[in-house]
Amino acid sequence: MKEDLFSLPGGKIQGAIFDLDGVLVDTAKYHYLAWKRLARELGFDFREEDNERLKGVSRMRSLEILLETGRCKMNGAEKTEAAAKKNNWYVEYLRTLDESALLPGAREFLERLKAEGIKTALGSASKNAPLILERLGIGGLFNAVIDGNRVSRAKPDPEVFLKGAEALHLAPRVCVVFEDALAGVEAARAGGMRVIALGKPDLLPGADRYISSLKDML
Ligand code: BG6
Ligand code: MG
């Protein structure tokens, strides 16, 4: 393994944990289309800039933010029904997904890590992660997959990443997390991991390094 593969201070990295949506695959637009459709049904408009607040956030919390935006109130049962409806539309979009939705450098970087003997895990809030990995054909590039079906506390709680490190049999301090959302950067930090953010310091403060896509890692 090359010492400079990650260009990070603080010692050798032995494991890389990846967020899914916005890091490996461009699913944000499908989440957006499905939430927008729900908003339209509820009688308000949901704009792309409002969608920024939903990145990295769990499905239920996303619904609550959407309802806040439209000044809409729902009881528990209505929320469950609305979230399920949004998810059905989202899953319809996911069924059209193929390898072309992989973000630049994603497959190449995962393959390189495998070749260099760095362990890899997925650390995603999404309950749809298994379907997405299958559509993209990259499931085999991970040593462990921790997704929204296996965690009870949403980012910025570090649970998803700590479970990822544990599944790789690695200490958090030798792991690096790749994230595109503030909640995820905070979760990685809270878990004692280094973090490489896909984005800019003003929107994602606290990361150890900033890149614009995984292509920058090649
Ligand atoms: C995160 C996305 O990865 O997963 C969020 O950034 C999304 O936008 C969350 O709400 C939960 O995803 P899902 O697929 O379980 O609804
Ligand atoms: Mg993300």
PDB file of N, CA and C in Angstrom, residues 47-138:
ATOM      1  N   ARG A  47     -38.806  23.154  -4.061  1.00  0.00           N
ATOM      2  CA  ARG A  47     -37.767  23.604  -4.993  1.00  0.00           C
ATOM      3  C   ARG A  47     -36.446  22.888  -4.755  1.00  0.00           C
ATOM      4  N   GLU A  48     -35.614  22.917  -5.796  1.00  0.00           N
ATOM      5  CA  GLU A  48     -34.348  22.190  -5.721  1.00  0.00           C
ATOM      6  C   GLU A  48     -33.469  22.678  -4.566  1.00  0.00           C
ATOM      7  N   GLU A  49     -33.521  23.994  -4.299  1.00  0.00           N
ATOM      8  CA  GLU A  49     -32.663  24.492  -3.205  1.00  0.00           C
ATOM      9  C   GLU A  49     -33.138  23.980  -1.834  1.00  0.00           C
ATOM     10  N   ASP A  50     -34.465  23.744  -1.700  1.00  0.00           N
ATOM     11  CA  ASP A  50     -34.971  23.186  -0.443  1.00  0.00           C
ATOM     12  C   ASP A  50     -34.499  21.745  -0.263  1.00  0.00           C
ATOM     13  N   ASN A  51     -34.292  21.088  -1.403  1.00  0.00           N
ATOM     14  CA  ASN A  51     -33.870  19.685  -1.379  1.00  0.00           C
ATOM     15  C   ASN A  51     -32.499  19.486  -0.733  1.00  0.00           C
ATOM     16  N   GLU A  52     -31.663  20.529  -0.767  1.00  0.00           N
ATOM     17  CA  GLU A  52     -30.328  20.455  -0.145  1.00  0.00           C
ATOM     18  C   GLU A  52     -30.419  20.002   1.310  1.00  0.00           C
ATOM     19  N   ARG A  53     -31.476  20.450   1.984  1.00  0.00           N
ATOM     20  CA  ARG A  53     -31.624  20.138   3.417  1.00  0.00           C
ATOM     21  C   ARG A  53     -31.909  18.659   3.671  1.00  0.00           C
ATOM     22  N   LEU A  54     -32.271  17.925   2.613  1.00  0.00           N
ATOM     23  CA  LEU A  54     -32.634  16.513   2.799  1.00  0.00           C
ATOM     24  C   LEU A  54     -31.448  15.574   2.630  1.00  0.00           C
ATOM     25  N   LYS A  55     -30.328  16.111   2.144  1.00  0.00           N
ATOM     26  CA  LYS A  55     -29.183  15.236   1.865  1.00  0.00           C
ATOM     27  C   LYS A  55     -28.607  14.623   3.134  1.00  0.00           C
ATOM     28  N   GLY A  56     -28.453  13.313   3.118  1.00  0.00           N
ATOM     29  CA  GLY A  56     -27.862  12.611   4.255  1.00  0.00           C
ATOM     30  C   GLY A  56     -28.837  12.355   5.395  1.00  0.00           C
ATOM     31  N   VAL A  57     -30.052  12.873   5.253  1.00  0.00           N
ATOM     32  CA  VAL A  57     -31.047  12.814   6.330  1.00  0.00           C
ATOM     33  C   VAL A  57     -31.968  11.603   6.121  1.00  0.00           C
ATOM     34  N   SER A  58     -32.426  10.988   7.216  1.00  0.00           N
ATOM     35  CA  SER A  58     -33.259   9.780   7.087  1.00  0.00           C
ATOM     36  C   SER A  58     -34.586  10.083   6.374  1.00  0.00           C
ATOM     37  N   ARG A  59     -35.262   9.027   5.933  1.00  0.00           N
ATOM     38  CA  ARG A  59     -36.504   9.204   5.174  1.00  0.00           C
ATOM     39  C   ARG A  59     -37.559   9.966   5.982  1.00  0.00           C
ATOM     40  N   MET A  60     -37.736   9.565   7.242  1.00  0.00           N
ATOM     41  CA  MET A  60     -38.762  10.216   8.070  1.00  0.00           C
ATOM     42  C   MET A  60     -38.433  11.681   8.365  1.00  0.00           C
ATOM     43  N   ARG A  61     -37.150  11.907   8.671  1.00  0.00           N
ATOM     44  CA  ARG A  61     -36.722  13.292   8.944  1.00  0.00           C
ATOM     45  C   ARG A  61     -36.881  14.136   7.667  1.00  0.00           C
ATOM     46  N   SER A  62     -36.578  13.529   6.512  1.00  0.00           N
ATOM     47  CA  SER A  62     -36.747  14.245   5.241  1.00  0.00           C
ATOM     48  C   SER A  62     -38.192  14.670   5.073  1.00  0.00           C
ATOM     49  N   LEU A  63     -39.126  13.744   5.391  1.00  0.00           N
ATOM     50  CA  LEU A  63     -40.553  14.066   5.263  1.00  0.00           C
ATOM     51  C   LEU A  63     -40.903  15.234   6.183  1.00  0.00           C
ATOM     52  N   GLU A  64     -40.373  15.194   7.409  1.00  0.00           N
ATOM     53  CA  GLU A  64     -40.684  16.278   8.352  1.00  0.00           C
ATOM     54  C   GLU A  64     -40.185  17.628   7.826  1.00  0.00           C
ATOM     55  N   ILE A  65     -39.001  17.633   7.219  1.00  0.00           N
ATOM     56  CA  ILE A  65     -38.459  18.884   6.658  1.00  0.00           C
ATOM     57  C   ILE A  65     -39.337  19.349   5.492  1.00  0.00           C
ATOM     58  N   LEU A  66     -39.751  18.388   4.656  1.00  0.00           N
ATOM     59  CA  LEU A  66     -40.629  18.718   3.520  1.00  0.00           C
ATOM     60  C   LEU A  66     -41.931  19.357   4.024  1.00  0.00           C
ATOM     61  N   LEU A  67     -42.514  18.748   5.067  1.00  0.00           N
ATOM     62  CA  LEU A  67     -43.776  19.267   5.595  1.00  0.00           C
ATOM     63  C   LEU A  67     -43.598  20.662   6.193  1.00  0.00           C
ATOM     64  N   GLU A  68     -42.450  20.873   6.839  1.00  0.00           N
ATOM     65  CA  GLU A  68     -42.123  22.199   7.385  1.00  0.00           C
ATOM     66  C   GLU A  68     -42.083  23.230   6.258  1.00  0.00           C
ATOM     67  N   THR A  69     -41.401  22.847   5.152  1.00  0.00           N
ATOM     68  CA  THR A  69     -41.273  23.736   4.000  1.00  0.00           C
ATOM     69  C   THR A  69     -42.645  24.136   3.465  1.00  0.00           C
ATOM     70  N   GLY A  70     -43.586  23.171   3.426  1.00  0.00           N
ATOM     71  CA  GLY A  70     -44.919  23.455   2.873  1.00  0.00           C
ATOM     72  C   GLY A  70     -45.925  23.870   3.932  1.00  0.00           C
ATOM     73  N   ARG A  71     -45.421  24.076   5.197  1.00  0.00           N
ATOM     74  CA  ARG A  71     -46.291  24.413   6.334  1.00  0.00           C
ATOM     75  C   ARG A  71     -47.499  23.468   6.409  1.00  0.00           C
ATOM     76  N   CYS A  72     -47.186  22.196   6.362  1.00  0.00           N
ATOM     77  CA  CYS A  72     -48.197  21.149   6.340  1.00  0.00           C
ATOM     78  C   CYS A  72     -48.101  20.332   7.628  1.00  0.00           C
ATOM     79  N   LYS A  73     -49.212  19.880   8.158  1.00  0.00           N
ATOM     80  CA  LYS A  73     -49.167  19.055   9.378  1.00  0.00           C
ATOM     81  C   LYS A  73     -49.748  17.677   9.068  1.00  0.00           C
ATOM     82  N   MET A  74     -49.155  16.638   9.685  1.00  0.00           N
ATOM     83  CA  MET A  74     -49.666  15.271   9.510  1.00  0.00           C
ATOM     84  C   MET A  74     -49.551  14.531  10.825  1.00  0.00           C
ATOM     85  N   ASN A  75     -50.460  13.581  11.057  1.00  0.00           N
ATOM     86  CA  ASN A  75     -50.278  12.743  12.245  1.00  0.00           C
ATOM     87  C   ASN A  75     -49.360  11.560  11.892  1.00  0.00           C
ATOM     88  N   GLY A  76     -49.052  10.742  12.883  1.00  0.00           N
ATOM     89  CA  GLY A  76     -48.093   9.652  12.703  1.00  0.00           C
ATOM     90  C   GLY A  76     -48.456   8.709  11.557  1.00  0.00           C
ATOM     91  N   ALA A  77     -49.744   8.301  11.519  1.00  0.00           N
ATOM     92  CA  ALA A  77     -50.170   7.341  10.488  1.00  0.00           C
ATOM     93  C   ALA A  77     -50.075   7.967   9.099  1.00  0.00           C
ATOM     94  N   GLU A  78     -50.437   9.245   9.013  1.00  0.00           N
ATOM     95  CA  GLU A  78     -50.359   9.943   7.713  1.00  0.00           C
ATOM     96  C   GLU A  78     -48.904  10.054   7.242  1.00  0.00           C
ATOM     97  N   LYS A  79     -48.003  10.297   8.208  1.00  0.00           N
ATOM     98  CA  LYS A  79     -46.580  10.401   7.858  1.00  0.00           C
ATOM     99  C   LYS A  79     -46.060   9.066   7.317  1.00  0.00           C
ATOM    100  N   THR A  80     -46.441   7.981   7.997  1.00  0.00           N
ATOM    101  CA  THR A  80     -45.986   6.652   7.556  1.00  0.00           C
ATOM    102  C   THR A  80     -46.468   6.396   6.128  1.00  0.00           C
ATOM    103  N   GLU A  81     -47.722   6.751   5.879  1.00  0.00           N
ATOM    104  CA  GLU A  81     -48.305   6.521   4.554  1.00  0.00           C
ATOM    105  C   GLU A  81     -47.609   7.389   3.486  1.00  0.00           C
ATOM    106  N   ALA A  82     -47.371   8.654   3.829  1.00  0.00           N
ATOM    107  CA  ALA A  82     -46.736   9.572   2.862  1.00  0.00           C
ATOM    108  C   ALA A  82     -45.304   9.134   2.556  1.00  0.00           C
ATOM    109  N   ALA A  83     -44.578   8.698   3.591  1.00  0.00           N
ATOM    110  CA  ALA A  83     -43.181   8.266   3.376  1.00  0.00           C
ATOM    111  C   ALA A  83     -43.150   7.017   2.493  1.00  0.00           C
ATOM    112  N   ALA A  84     -44.142   6.120   2.704  1.00  0.00           N
ATOM    113  CA  ALA A  84     -44.190   4.892   1.901  1.00  0.00           C
ATOM    114  C   ALA A  84     -44.504   5.227   0.437  1.00  0.00           C
ATOM    115  N   LYS A  85     -45.386   6.180   0.242  1.00  0.00           N
ATOM    116  CA  LYS A  85     -45.759   6.600  -1.105  1.00  0.00           C
ATOM    117  C   LYS A  85     -44.546   7.179  -1.834  1.00  0.00           C
ATOM    118  N   LYS A  86     -43.825   8.089  -1.133  1.00  0.00           N
ATOM    119  CA  LYS A  86     -42.612   8.673  -1.728  1.00  0.00           C
ATOM    120  C   LYS A  86     -41.621   7.566  -2.073  1.00  0.00           C
ATOM    121  N   ASN A  87     -41.487   6.612  -1.151  1.00  0.00           N
ATOM    122  CA  ASN A  87     -40.493   5.564  -1.399  1.00  0.00           C
ATOM    123  C   ASN A  87     -40.880   4.705  -2.599  1.00  0.00           C
ATOM    124  N   ASN A  88     -42.174   4.428  -2.771  1.00  0.00           N
ATOM    125  CA  ASN A  88     -42.586   3.630  -3.937  1.00  0.00           C
ATOM    126  C   ASN A  88     -42.215   4.331  -5.231  1.00  0.00           C
ATOM    127  N   TRP A  89     -42.408   5.653  -5.276  1.00  0.00           N
ATOM    128  CA  TRP A  89     -42.037   6.399  -6.483  1.00  0.00           C
ATOM    129  C   TRP A  89     -40.520   6.365  -6.668  1.00  0.00           C
ATOM    130  N   TYR A  90     -39.797   6.555  -5.567  1.00  0.00           N
ATOM    131  CA  TYR A  90     -38.330   6.560  -5.628  1.00  0.00           C
ATOM    132  C   TYR A  90     -37.810   5.206  -6.149  1.00  0.00           C
ATOM    133  N   VAL A  91     -38.405   4.126  -5.634  1.00  0.00           N
ATOM    134  CA  VAL A  91     -37.982   2.787  -6.059  1.00  0.00           C
ATOM    135  C   VAL A  91     -38.276   2.571  -7.549  1.00  0.00           C
ATOM    136  N   GLU A  92     -39.394   3.143  -8.028  1.00  0.00           N
ATOM    137  CA  GLU A  92     -39.685   3.065  -9.482  1.00  0.00           C
ATOM    138  C   GLU A  92     -38.541   3.686 -10.274  1.00  0.00           C
ATOM    139  N   TYR A  93     -38.057   4.868  -9.814  1.00  0.00           N
ATOM    140  CA  TYR A  93     -36.929   5.515 -10.495  1.00  0.00           C
ATOM    141  C   TYR A  93     -35.678   4.644 -10.404  1.00  0.00           C
ATOM    142  N   LEU A  94     -35.470   4.044  -9.209  1.00  0.00           N
ATOM    143  CA  LEU A  94     -34.252   3.240  -9.015  1.00  0.00           C
ATOM    144  C   LEU A  94     -34.196   2.055  -9.964  1.00  0.00           C
ATOM    145  N   ARG A  95     -35.374   1.558 -10.344  1.00  0.00           N
ATOM    146  CA  ARG A  95     -35.393   0.397 -11.228  1.00  0.00           C
ATOM    147  C   ARG A  95     -34.842   0.735 -12.617  1.00  0.00           C
ATOM    148  N   THR A  96     -34.744   2.030 -12.929  1.00  0.00           N
ATOM    149  CA  THR A  96     -34.200   2.438 -14.232  1.00  0.00           C
ATOM    150  C   THR A  96     -32.687   2.706 -14.128  1.00  0.00           C
ATOM    151  N   LEU A  97     -32.159   2.614 -12.916  1.00  0.00           N
ATOM    152  CA  LEU A  97     -30.753   2.946 -12.666  1.00  0.00           C
ATOM    153  C   LEU A  97     -29.826   1.899 -13.290  1.00  0.00           C
ATOM    154  N   ASP A  98     -28.733   2.360 -13.849  1.00  0.00           N
ATOM    155  CA  ASP A  98     -27.715   1.398 -14.269  1.00  0.00           C
ATOM    156  C   ASP A  98     -26.337   1.982 -13.983  1.00  0.00           C
ATOM    157  N   GLU A  99     -25.301   1.304 -14.464  1.00  0.00           N
ATOM    158  CA  GLU A  99     -23.917   1.714 -14.176  1.00  0.00           C
ATOM    159  C   GLU A  99     -23.629   3.166 -14.513  1.00  0.00           C
ATOM    160  N   SER A 100     -24.393   3.742 -15.466  1.00  0.00           N
ATOM    161  CA  SER A 100     -24.118   5.114 -15.884  1.00  0.00           C
ATOM    162  C   SER A 100     -24.410   6.121 -14.761  1.00  0.00           C
ATOM    163  N   ALA A 101     -25.133   5.660 -13.731  1.00  0.00           N
ATOM    164  CA  ALA A 101     -25.427   6.565 -12.601  1.00  0.00           C
ATOM    165  C   ALA A 101     -24.277   6.639 -11.597  1.00  0.00           C
ATOM    166  N   LEU A 102     -23.281   5.770 -11.764  1.00  0.00           N
ATOM    167  CA  LEU A 102     -22.112   5.830 -10.870  1.00  0.00           C
ATOM    168  C   LEU A 102     -21.424   7.169 -11.059  1.00  0.00           C
ATOM    169  N   LEU A 103     -21.017   7.787  -9.961  1.00  0.00           N
ATOM    170  CA  LEU A 103     -20.351   9.095 -10.063  1.00  0.00           C
ATOM    171  C   LEU A 103     -18.902   8.907 -10.533  1.00  0.00           C
ATOM    172  N   PRO A 104     -18.300   9.960 -11.133  1.00  0.00           N
ATOM    173  CA  PRO A 104     -16.964   9.835 -11.712  1.00  0.00           C
ATOM    174  C   PRO A 104     -15.937   9.281 -10.716  1.00  0.00           C
ATOM    175  N   GLY A 105     -15.214   8.272 -11.167  1.00  0.00           N
ATOM    176  CA  GLY A 105     -14.121   7.708 -10.371  1.00  0.00           C
ATOM    177  C   GLY A 105     -14.548   6.666  -9.357  1.00  0.00           C
ATOM    178  N   ALA A 106     -15.865   6.491  -9.150  1.00  0.00           N
ATOM    179  CA  ALA A 106     -16.329   5.609  -8.063  1.00  0.00           C
ATOM    180  C   ALA A 106     -15.842   4.164  -8.253  1.00  0.00           C
ATOM    181  N   ARG A 107     -16.182   3.580  -9.376  1.00  0.00           N
ATOM    182  CA  ARG A 107     -15.789   2.183  -9.583  1.00  0.00           C
ATOM    183  C   ARG A 107     -14.269   2.027  -9.584  1.00  0.00           C
ATOM    184  N   GLU A 108     -13.583   2.929 -10.301  1.00  0.00           N
ATOM    185  CA  GLU A 108     -12.127   2.833 -10.431  1.00  0.00           C
ATOM    186  C   GLU A 108     -11.450   2.926  -9.063  1.00  0.00           C
ATOM    187  N   PHE A 109     -11.952   3.844  -8.221  1.00  0.00           N
ATOM    188  CA  PHE A 109     -11.324   4.017  -6.903  1.00  0.00           C
ATOM    189  C   PHE A 109     -11.578   2.788  -6.022  1.00  0.00           C
ATOM    190  N   LEU A 110     -12.809   2.261  -6.048  1.00  0.00           N
ATOM    191  CA  LEU A 110     -13.105   1.061  -5.254  1.00  0.00           C
ATOM    192  C   LEU A 110     -12.230  -0.109  -5.715  1.00  0.00           C
ATOM    193  N   GLU A 111     -12.057  -0.223  -7.019  1.00  0.00           N
ATOM    194  CA  GLU A 111     -11.220  -1.313  -7.549  1.00  0.00           C
ATOM    195  C   GLU A 111      -9.769  -1.131  -7.119  1.00  0.00           C
ATOM    196  N   ARG A 112      -9.320   0.117  -7.115  1.00  0.00           N
ATOM    197  CA  ARG A 112      -7.947   0.391  -6.711  1.00  0.00           C
ATOM    198  C   ARG A 112      -7.724   0.035  -5.232  1.00  0.00           C
ATOM    199  N   LEU A 113      -8.700   0.393  -4.391  1.00  0.00           N
ATOM    200  CA  LEU A 113      -8.574   0.077  -2.960  1.00  0.00           C
ATOM    201  C   LEU A 113      -8.484  -1.426  -2.754  1.00  0.00           C
ATOM    202  N   LYS A 114      -9.306  -2.144  -3.488  1.00  0.00           N
ATOM    203  CA  LYS A 114      -9.300  -3.608  -3.396  1.00  0.00           C
ATOM    204  C   LYS A 114      -7.915  -4.133  -3.775  1.00  0.00           C
ATOM    205  N   ALA A 115      -7.382  -3.604  -4.874  1.00  0.00           N
ATOM    206  CA  ALA A 115      -6.056  -4.045  -5.348  1.00  0.00           C
ATOM    207  C   ALA A 115      -4.958  -3.696  -4.336  1.00  0.00           C
ATOM    208  N   GLU A 116      -5.133  -2.595  -3.619  1.00  0.00           N
ATOM    209  CA  GLU A 116      -4.109  -2.144  -2.657  1.00  0.00           C
ATOM    210  C   GLU A 116      -4.297  -2.780  -1.282  1.00  0.00           C
ATOM    211  N   GLY A 117      -5.339  -3.587  -1.108  1.00  0.00           N
ATOM    212  CA  GLY A 117      -5.558  -4.266   0.170  1.00  0.00           C
ATOM    213  C   GLY A 117      -6.186  -3.397   1.240  1.00  0.00           C
ATOM    214  N   ILE A 118      -6.827  -2.296   0.837  1.00  0.00           N
ATOM    215  CA  ILE A 118      -7.556  -1.456   1.799  1.00  0.00           C
ATOM    216  C   ILE A 118      -8.978  -2.006   1.884  1.00  0.00           C
ATOM    217  N   LYS A 119      -9.464  -2.219   3.106  1.00  0.00           N
ATOM    218  CA  LYS A 119     -10.822  -2.761   3.250  1.00  0.00           C
ATOM    219  C   LYS A 119     -11.860  -1.663   3.002  1.00  0.00           C
ATOM    220  N   THR A 120     -13.008  -2.067   2.472  1.00  0.00           N
ATOM    221  CA  THR A 120     -14.038  -1.074   2.146  1.00  0.00           C
ATOM    222  C   THR A 120     -15.383  -1.465   2.756  1.00  0.00           C
ATOM    223  N   ALA A 121     -16.111  -0.440   3.200  1.00  0.00           N
ATOM    224  CA  ALA A 121     -17.477  -0.675   3.700  1.00  0.00           C
ATOM    225  C   ALA A 121     -18.391   0.409   3.170  1.00  0.00           C
ATOM    226  N   LEU A 122     -19.679   0.066   3.071  1.00  0.00           N
ATOM    227  CA  LEU A 122     -20.679   1.073   2.761  1.00  0.00           C
ATOM    228  C   LEU A 122     -21.263   1.534   4.087  1.00  0.00           C
ATOM    229  N   GLY A 123     -21.480   2.837   4.237  1.00  0.00           N
ATOM    230  CA  GLY A 123     -22.086   3.373   5.461  1.00  0.00           C
ATOM    231  C   GLY A 123     -23.170   4.348   5.051  1.00  0.00           C
ATOM    232  N   SER A 124     -24.366   3.812   4.756  1.00  0.00           N
ATOM    233  CA  SER A 124     -25.422   4.643   4.177  1.00  0.00           C
ATOM    234  C   SER A 124     -26.686   4.637   5.029  1.00  0.00           C
ATOM    235  N   ALA A 125     -27.384   5.772   5.024  1.00  0.00           N
ATOM    236  CA  ALA A 125     -28.663   5.878   5.732  1.00  0.00           C
ATOM    237  C   ALA A 125     -29.792   5.215   4.946  1.00  0.00           C
ATOM    238  N   SER A 126     -29.533   4.871   3.694  1.00  0.00           N
ATOM    239  CA  SER A 126     -30.617   4.428   2.823  1.00  0.00           C
ATOM    240  C   SER A 126     -31.020   2.974   3.058  1.00  0.00           C
ATOM    241  N   LYS A 127     -32.333   2.778   3.150  1.00  0.00           N
ATOM    242  CA  LYS A 127     -32.861   1.415   3.245  1.00  0.00           C
ATOM    243  C   LYS A 127     -32.913   0.778   1.869  1.00  0.00           C
ATOM    244  N   ASN A 128     -32.708   1.583   0.837  1.00  0.00           N
ATOM    245  CA  ASN A 128     -32.711   1.063  -0.538  1.00  0.00           C
ATOM    246  C   ASN A 128     -31.317   0.706  -1.026  1.00  0.00           C
ATOM    247  N   ALA A 129     -30.317   0.779  -0.134  1.00  0.00           N
ATOM    248  CA  ALA A 129     -28.936   0.541  -0.555  1.00  0.00           C
ATOM    249  C   ALA A 129     -28.745  -0.815  -1.267  1.00  0.00           C
ATOM    250  N   PRO A 130     -29.344  -1.925  -0.759  1.00  0.00           N
ATOM    251  CA  PRO A 130     -29.120  -3.210  -1.447  1.00  0.00           C
ATOM    252  C   PRO A 130     -29.571  -3.165  -2.912  1.00  0.00           C
ATOM    253  N   LEU A 131     -30.739  -2.539  -3.161  1.00  0.00           N
ATOM    254  CA  LEU A 131     -31.240  -2.444  -4.539  1.00  0.00           C
ATOM    255  C   LEU A 131     -30.297  -1.588  -5.400  1.00  0.00           C
ATOM    256  N   ILE A 132     -29.826  -0.478  -4.835  1.00  0.00           N
ATOM    257  CA  ILE A 132     -28.945   0.422  -5.591  1.00  0.00           C
ATOM    258  C   ILE A 132     -27.629  -0.290  -5.934  1.00  0.00           C
ATOM    259  N   LEU A 133     -27.051  -0.984  -4.961  1.00  0.00           N
ATOM    260  CA  LEU A 133     -25.792  -1.702  -5.219  1.00  0.00           C
ATOM    261  C   LEU A 133     -25.986  -2.749  -6.314  1.00  0.00           C
ATOM    262  N   GLU A 134     -27.145  -3.397  -6.264  1.00  0.00           N
ATOM    263  CA  GLU A 134     -27.417  -4.418  -7.280  1.00  0.00           C
ATOM    264  C   GLU A 134     -27.525  -3.780  -8.669  1.00  0.00           C
ATOM    265  N   ARG A 135     -28.259  -2.665  -8.758  1.00  0.00           N
ATOM    266  CA  ARG A 135     -28.426  -1.996 -10.056  1.00  0.00           C
ATOM    267  C   ARG A 135     -27.090  -1.508 -10.604  1.00  0.00           C
ATOM    268  N   LEU A 136     -26.182  -1.085  -9.692  1.00  0.00           N
ATOM    269  CA  LEU A 136     -24.898  -0.527 -10.130  1.00  0.00           C
ATOM    270  C   LEU A 136     -23.849  -1.612 -10.364  1.00  0.00           C
ATOM    271  N   GLY A 137     -24.107  -2.798  -9.832  1.00  0.00           N
ATOM    272  CA  GLY A 137     -23.158  -3.905  -9.982  1.00  0.00           C
ATOM    273  C   GLY A 137     -21.846  -3.680  -9.241  1.00  0.00           C
ATOM    274  N   ILE A 138     -21.910  -3.023  -8.058  1.00  0.00           N
ATOM    275  CA  ILE A 138     -20.673  -2.777  -7.308  1.00  0.00           C
ATOM    276  C   ILE A 138     -20.675  -3.449  -5.934  1.00  0.00           C
TER     277      ILE A 138
END
